[in-house]
GROMACS .gro file of C-alpha atoms in nm:
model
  260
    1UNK     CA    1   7.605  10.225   9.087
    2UNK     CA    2   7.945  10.237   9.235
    3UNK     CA    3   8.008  10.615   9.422
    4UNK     CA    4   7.759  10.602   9.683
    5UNK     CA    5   7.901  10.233   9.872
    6UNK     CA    6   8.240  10.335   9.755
    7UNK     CA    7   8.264  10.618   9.898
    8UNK     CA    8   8.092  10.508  10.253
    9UNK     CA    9   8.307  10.242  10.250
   10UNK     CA   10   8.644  10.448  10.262
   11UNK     CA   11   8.467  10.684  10.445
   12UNK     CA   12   8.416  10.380  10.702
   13UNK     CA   13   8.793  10.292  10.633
   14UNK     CA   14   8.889  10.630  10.768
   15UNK     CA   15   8.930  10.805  10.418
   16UNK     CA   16   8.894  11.169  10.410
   17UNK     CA   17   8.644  11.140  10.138
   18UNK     CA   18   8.466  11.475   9.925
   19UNK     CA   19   8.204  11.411   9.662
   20UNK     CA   20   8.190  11.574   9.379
   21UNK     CA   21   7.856  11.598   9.203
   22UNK     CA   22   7.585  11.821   8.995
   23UNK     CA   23   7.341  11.991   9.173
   24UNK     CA   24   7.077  11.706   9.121
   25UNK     CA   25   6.879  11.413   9.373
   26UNK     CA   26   7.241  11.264   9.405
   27UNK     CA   27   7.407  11.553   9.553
   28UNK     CA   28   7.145  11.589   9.814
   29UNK     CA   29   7.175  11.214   9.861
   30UNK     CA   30   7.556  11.279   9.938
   31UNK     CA   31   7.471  11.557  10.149
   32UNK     CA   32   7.228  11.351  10.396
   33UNK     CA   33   7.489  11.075  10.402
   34UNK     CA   34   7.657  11.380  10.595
   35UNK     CA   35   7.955  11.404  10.292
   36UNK     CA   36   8.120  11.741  10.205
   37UNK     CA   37   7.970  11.768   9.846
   38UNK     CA   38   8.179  11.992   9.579
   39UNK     CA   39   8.075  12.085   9.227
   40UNK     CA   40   8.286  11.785   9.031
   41UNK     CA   41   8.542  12.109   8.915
   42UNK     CA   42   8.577  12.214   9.248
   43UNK     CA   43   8.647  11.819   9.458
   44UNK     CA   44   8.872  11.760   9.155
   45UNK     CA   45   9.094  12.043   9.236
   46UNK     CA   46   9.088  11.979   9.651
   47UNK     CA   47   9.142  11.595   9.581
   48UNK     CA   48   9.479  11.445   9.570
   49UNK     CA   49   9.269  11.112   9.420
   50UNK     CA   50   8.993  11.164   9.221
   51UNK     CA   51   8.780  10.860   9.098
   52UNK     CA   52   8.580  10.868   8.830
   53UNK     CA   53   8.260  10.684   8.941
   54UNK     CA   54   8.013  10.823   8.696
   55UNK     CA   55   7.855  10.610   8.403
   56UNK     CA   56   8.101  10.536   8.088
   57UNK     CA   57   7.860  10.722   7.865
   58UNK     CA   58   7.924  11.063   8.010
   59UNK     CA   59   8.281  11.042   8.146
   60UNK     CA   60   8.458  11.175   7.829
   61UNK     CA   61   8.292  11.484   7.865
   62UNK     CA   62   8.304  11.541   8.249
   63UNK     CA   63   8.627  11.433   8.274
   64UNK     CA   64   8.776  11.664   7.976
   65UNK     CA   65   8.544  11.973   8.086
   66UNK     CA   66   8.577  11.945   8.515
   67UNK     CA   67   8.836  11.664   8.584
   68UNK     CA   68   9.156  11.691   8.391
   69UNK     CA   69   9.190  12.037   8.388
   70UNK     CA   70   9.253  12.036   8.794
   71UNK     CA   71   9.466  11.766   8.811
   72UNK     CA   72   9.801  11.835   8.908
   73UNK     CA   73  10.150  11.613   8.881
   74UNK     CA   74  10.137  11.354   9.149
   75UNK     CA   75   9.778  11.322   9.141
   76UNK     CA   76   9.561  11.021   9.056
   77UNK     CA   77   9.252  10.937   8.831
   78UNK     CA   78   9.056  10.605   8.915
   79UNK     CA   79   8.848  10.448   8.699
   80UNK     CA   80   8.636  10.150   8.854
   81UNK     CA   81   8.562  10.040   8.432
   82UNK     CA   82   8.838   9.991   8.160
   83UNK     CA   83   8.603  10.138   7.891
   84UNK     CA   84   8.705  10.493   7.845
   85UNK     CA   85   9.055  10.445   7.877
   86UNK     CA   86   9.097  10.124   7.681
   87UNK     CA   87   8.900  10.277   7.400
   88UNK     CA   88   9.114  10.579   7.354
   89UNK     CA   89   8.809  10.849   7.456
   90UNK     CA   90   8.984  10.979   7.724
   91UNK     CA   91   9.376  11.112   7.689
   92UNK     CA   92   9.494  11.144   8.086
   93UNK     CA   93   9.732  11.423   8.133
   94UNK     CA   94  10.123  11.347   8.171
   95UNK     CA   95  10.255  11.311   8.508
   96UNK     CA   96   9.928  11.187   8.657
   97UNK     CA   97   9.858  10.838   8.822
   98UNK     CA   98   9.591  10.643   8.588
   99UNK     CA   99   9.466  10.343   8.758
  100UNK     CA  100   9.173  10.113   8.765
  101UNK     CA  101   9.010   9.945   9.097
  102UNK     CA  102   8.711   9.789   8.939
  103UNK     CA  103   8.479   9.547   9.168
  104UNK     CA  104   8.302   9.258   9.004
  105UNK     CA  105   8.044   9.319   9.247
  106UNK     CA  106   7.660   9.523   9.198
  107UNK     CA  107   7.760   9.856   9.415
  108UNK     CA  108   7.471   9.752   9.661
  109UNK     CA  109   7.659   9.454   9.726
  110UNK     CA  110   7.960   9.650   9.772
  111UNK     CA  111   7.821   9.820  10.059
  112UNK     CA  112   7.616   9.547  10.211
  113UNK     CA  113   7.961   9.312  10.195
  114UNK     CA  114   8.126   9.572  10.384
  115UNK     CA  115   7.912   9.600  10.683
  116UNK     CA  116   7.902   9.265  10.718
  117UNK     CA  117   8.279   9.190  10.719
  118UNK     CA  118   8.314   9.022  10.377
  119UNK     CA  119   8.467   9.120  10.062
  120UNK     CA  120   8.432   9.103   9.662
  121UNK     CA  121   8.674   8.997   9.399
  122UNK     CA  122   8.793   9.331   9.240
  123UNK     CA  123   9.026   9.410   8.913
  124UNK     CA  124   9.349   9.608   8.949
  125UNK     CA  125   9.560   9.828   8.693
  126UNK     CA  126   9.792  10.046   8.586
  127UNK     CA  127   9.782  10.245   8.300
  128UNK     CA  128  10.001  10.559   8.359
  129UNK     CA  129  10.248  10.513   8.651
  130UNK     CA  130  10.388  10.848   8.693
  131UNK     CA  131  10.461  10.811   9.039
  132UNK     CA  132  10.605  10.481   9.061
  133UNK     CA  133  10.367  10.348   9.290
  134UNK     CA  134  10.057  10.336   9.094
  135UNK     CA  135   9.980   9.990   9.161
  136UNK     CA  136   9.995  10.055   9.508
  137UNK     CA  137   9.747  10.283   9.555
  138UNK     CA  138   9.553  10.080   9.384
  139UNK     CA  139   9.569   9.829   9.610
  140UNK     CA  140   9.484  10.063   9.890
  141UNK     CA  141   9.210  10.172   9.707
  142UNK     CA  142   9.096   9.852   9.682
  143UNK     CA  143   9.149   9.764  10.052
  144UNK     CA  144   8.996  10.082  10.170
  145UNK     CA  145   8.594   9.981   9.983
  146UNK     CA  146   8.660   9.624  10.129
  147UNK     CA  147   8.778   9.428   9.833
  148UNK     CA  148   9.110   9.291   9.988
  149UNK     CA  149   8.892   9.095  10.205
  150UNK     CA  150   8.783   8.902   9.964
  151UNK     CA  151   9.106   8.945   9.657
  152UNK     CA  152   9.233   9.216   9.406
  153UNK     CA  153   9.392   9.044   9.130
  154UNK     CA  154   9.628   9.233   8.904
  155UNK     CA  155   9.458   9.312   8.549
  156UNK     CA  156   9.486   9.573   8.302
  157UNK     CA  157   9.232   9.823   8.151
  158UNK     CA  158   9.180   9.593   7.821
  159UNK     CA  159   9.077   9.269   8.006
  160UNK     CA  160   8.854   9.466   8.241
  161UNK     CA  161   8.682   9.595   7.913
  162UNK     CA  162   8.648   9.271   7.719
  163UNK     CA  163   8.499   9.017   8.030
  164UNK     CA  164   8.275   9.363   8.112
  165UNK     CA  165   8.149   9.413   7.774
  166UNK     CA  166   8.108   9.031   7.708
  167UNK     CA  167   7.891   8.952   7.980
  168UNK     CA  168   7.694   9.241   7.903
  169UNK     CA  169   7.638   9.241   7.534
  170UNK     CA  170   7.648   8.770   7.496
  171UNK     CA  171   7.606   8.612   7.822
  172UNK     CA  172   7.306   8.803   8.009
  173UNK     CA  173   7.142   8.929   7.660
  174UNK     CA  174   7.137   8.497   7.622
  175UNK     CA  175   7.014   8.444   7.961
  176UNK     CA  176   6.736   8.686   7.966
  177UNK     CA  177   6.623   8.545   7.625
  178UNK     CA  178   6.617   8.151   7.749
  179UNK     CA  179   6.445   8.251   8.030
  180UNK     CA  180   6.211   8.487   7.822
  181UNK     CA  181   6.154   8.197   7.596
  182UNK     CA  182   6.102   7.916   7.893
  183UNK     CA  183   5.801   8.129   8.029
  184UNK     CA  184   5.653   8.231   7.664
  185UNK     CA  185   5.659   7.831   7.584
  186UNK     CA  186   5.571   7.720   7.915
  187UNK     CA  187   5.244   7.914   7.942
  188UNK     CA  188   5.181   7.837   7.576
  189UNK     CA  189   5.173   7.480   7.664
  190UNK     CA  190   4.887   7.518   7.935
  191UNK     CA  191   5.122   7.609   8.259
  192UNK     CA  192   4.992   7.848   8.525
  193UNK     CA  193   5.201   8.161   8.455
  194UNK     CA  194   5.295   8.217   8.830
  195UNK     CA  195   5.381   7.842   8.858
  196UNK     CA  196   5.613   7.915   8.567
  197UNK     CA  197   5.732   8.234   8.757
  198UNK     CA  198   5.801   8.085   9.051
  199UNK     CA  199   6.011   7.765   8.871
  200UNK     CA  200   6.179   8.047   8.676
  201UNK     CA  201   6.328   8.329   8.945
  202UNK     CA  202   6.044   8.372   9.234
  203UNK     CA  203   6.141   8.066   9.425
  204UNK     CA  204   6.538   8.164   9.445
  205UNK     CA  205   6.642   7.801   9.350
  206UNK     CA  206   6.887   8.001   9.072
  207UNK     CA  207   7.022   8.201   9.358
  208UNK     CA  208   7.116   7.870   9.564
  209UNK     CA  209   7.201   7.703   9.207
  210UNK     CA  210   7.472   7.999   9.156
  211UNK     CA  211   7.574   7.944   9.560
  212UNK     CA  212   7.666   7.626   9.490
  213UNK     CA  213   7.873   7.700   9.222
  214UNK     CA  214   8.059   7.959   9.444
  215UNK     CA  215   8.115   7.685   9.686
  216UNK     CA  216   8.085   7.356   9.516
  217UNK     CA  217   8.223   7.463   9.156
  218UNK     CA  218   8.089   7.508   8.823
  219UNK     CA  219   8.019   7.139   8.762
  220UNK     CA  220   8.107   6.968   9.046
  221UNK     CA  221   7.763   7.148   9.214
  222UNK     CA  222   7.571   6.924   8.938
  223UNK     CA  223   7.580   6.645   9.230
  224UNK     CA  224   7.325   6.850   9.361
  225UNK     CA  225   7.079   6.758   9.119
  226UNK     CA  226   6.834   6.500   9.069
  227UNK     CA  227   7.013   6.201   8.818
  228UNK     CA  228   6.746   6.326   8.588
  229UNK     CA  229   6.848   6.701   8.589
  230UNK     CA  230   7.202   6.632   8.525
  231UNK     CA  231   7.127   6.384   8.246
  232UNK     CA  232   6.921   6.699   8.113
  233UNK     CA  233   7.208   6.939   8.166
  234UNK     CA  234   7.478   6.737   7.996
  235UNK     CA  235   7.253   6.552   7.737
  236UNK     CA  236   7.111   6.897   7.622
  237UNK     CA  237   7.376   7.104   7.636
  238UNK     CA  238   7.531   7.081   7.294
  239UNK     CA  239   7.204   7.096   7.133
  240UNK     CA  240   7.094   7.489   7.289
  241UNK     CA  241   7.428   7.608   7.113
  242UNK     CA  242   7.421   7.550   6.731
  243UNK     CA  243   7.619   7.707   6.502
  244UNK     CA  244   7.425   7.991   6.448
  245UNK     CA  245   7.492   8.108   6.835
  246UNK     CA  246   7.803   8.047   6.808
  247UNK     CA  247   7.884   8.274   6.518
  248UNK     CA  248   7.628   8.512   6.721
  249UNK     CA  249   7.878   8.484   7.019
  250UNK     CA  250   8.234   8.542   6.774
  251UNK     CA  251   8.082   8.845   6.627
  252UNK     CA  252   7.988   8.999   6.990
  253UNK     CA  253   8.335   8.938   7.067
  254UNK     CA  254   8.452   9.108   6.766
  255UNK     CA  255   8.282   9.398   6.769
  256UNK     CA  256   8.375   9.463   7.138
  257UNK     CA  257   8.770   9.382   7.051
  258UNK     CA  258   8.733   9.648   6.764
  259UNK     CA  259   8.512   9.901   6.942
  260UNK     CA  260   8.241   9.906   6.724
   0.00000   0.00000   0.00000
């Protein structure tokens, strides 16, 4: 979800930016954003930066087949996830750049941020600095889709991996389950299923709960709350993670630390 506000955004940053795409509804997305649009063979060869914005799942095989094969000494590959590399499925020629500029930001967001004058947090790396300055176009990278705005903090392929993989695979699988479970009991105790709805998402109050963490902090927002609600919060808390999640949450972290 990355290329399309990525690439406006540098575009916007006065970036000479090609895309490089199949010949599907994306490419003639590209083209009515008014990009020059390459096969992915062909922008990797006229590219002196090539990142690698395509989902994890398929990069091994586009990058091995219509990436690598065009890159030249000097050159650099950016990933904007850890996974590939970290995990050994792709091998990056010698003498090429390797870098990450990953934003821990939705790729709408990306964009939207940047036309408004704001910024993201964003993850930086280096994983092959054959140039020497690796790390700084990184950072350039990073200030050209708007990230510097907000900060790039220095990483590495491995950590970008494990809090990726984590949040995907133990924290929102356990959120959308409590709040799966919250409406299945609610409603089977007699509550109005939109009334339930609206308590659980429609109303937003989790969107201003998760502002005021961003500007209060993670607990100190609780003074928000009714007296009740943080009695309920801090009373309860201990009790939704037995032992059984918690050996649920070691062996996610396992199984991502060993790639299985």
């Amino acid at each position: 979800n990355q290329g399309r506000a990525q690439a406006q955004n540098m575009r916007d940053s006065g970036v000479n930016v090609i895309v490089g795409n199949a010949d599907d509804a994306y490419r003639l997305s590209a083209v009515g954003d008014g990009f020059a649009v390459l096969p992915i063979a062909g922008a990797a060869q006229a590219a002196d930066v090539v990142l690698l914005l395509i989902p994890d799942e398929v990069q091994q095989s586009v990058c091995g087949e219509q990436v690598s094969p065009h890159l030249s000494p000097g050159d650099v590959l950016c990933f904007a996830s850890g996974y590939n590399i970290h995990y050994g499925r792709i091998v990056p020629p010698a003498g090429v750049d390797v870098i990450l500029v990953a934003p821990r930001m939705i790729g709408q967001a990306v964009r939207s941020l940047y036309t408004q004058g704001a910024g993201f947090p964003c993850l930086v790396a280096a994983h092959q600095d054959a140039s020497g300055d690796a790390m700084k176009t990184a950072l350039a990278l990073a200030k050209a889709i708007g990230a510097t705005r907000f900060g790039a903090f220095e990483s590495s392929f491995r950590e970008e991996t494990l809090i990726d993989l984590f949040a995907e695979q133990m924290l929102w699988p356990g959120i959308v389950k409590l709040c799966l479970l919250y409406f299945e009991k609610l409603v089977a105790a007699g509550c109005d299923p939109e009334v339930v709805t609206s308590e659980l998402y429609l109303s937003g109050e989790f969107v201003e709960i998760a502002r005021a963490m961003i500007t209060e902090g993670f607990f100190a927002q609780l003074k928000l709350h009714s007296h009740t609600s943080q009695y309920g919060q801090l009373s309860r808390a201990d009790r939704m993670a037995p032992p059984a999640l918690l050996e649920a949450v070691d062996a996610a972290m396992a199984e991502i630390q060993d790639g299985a």
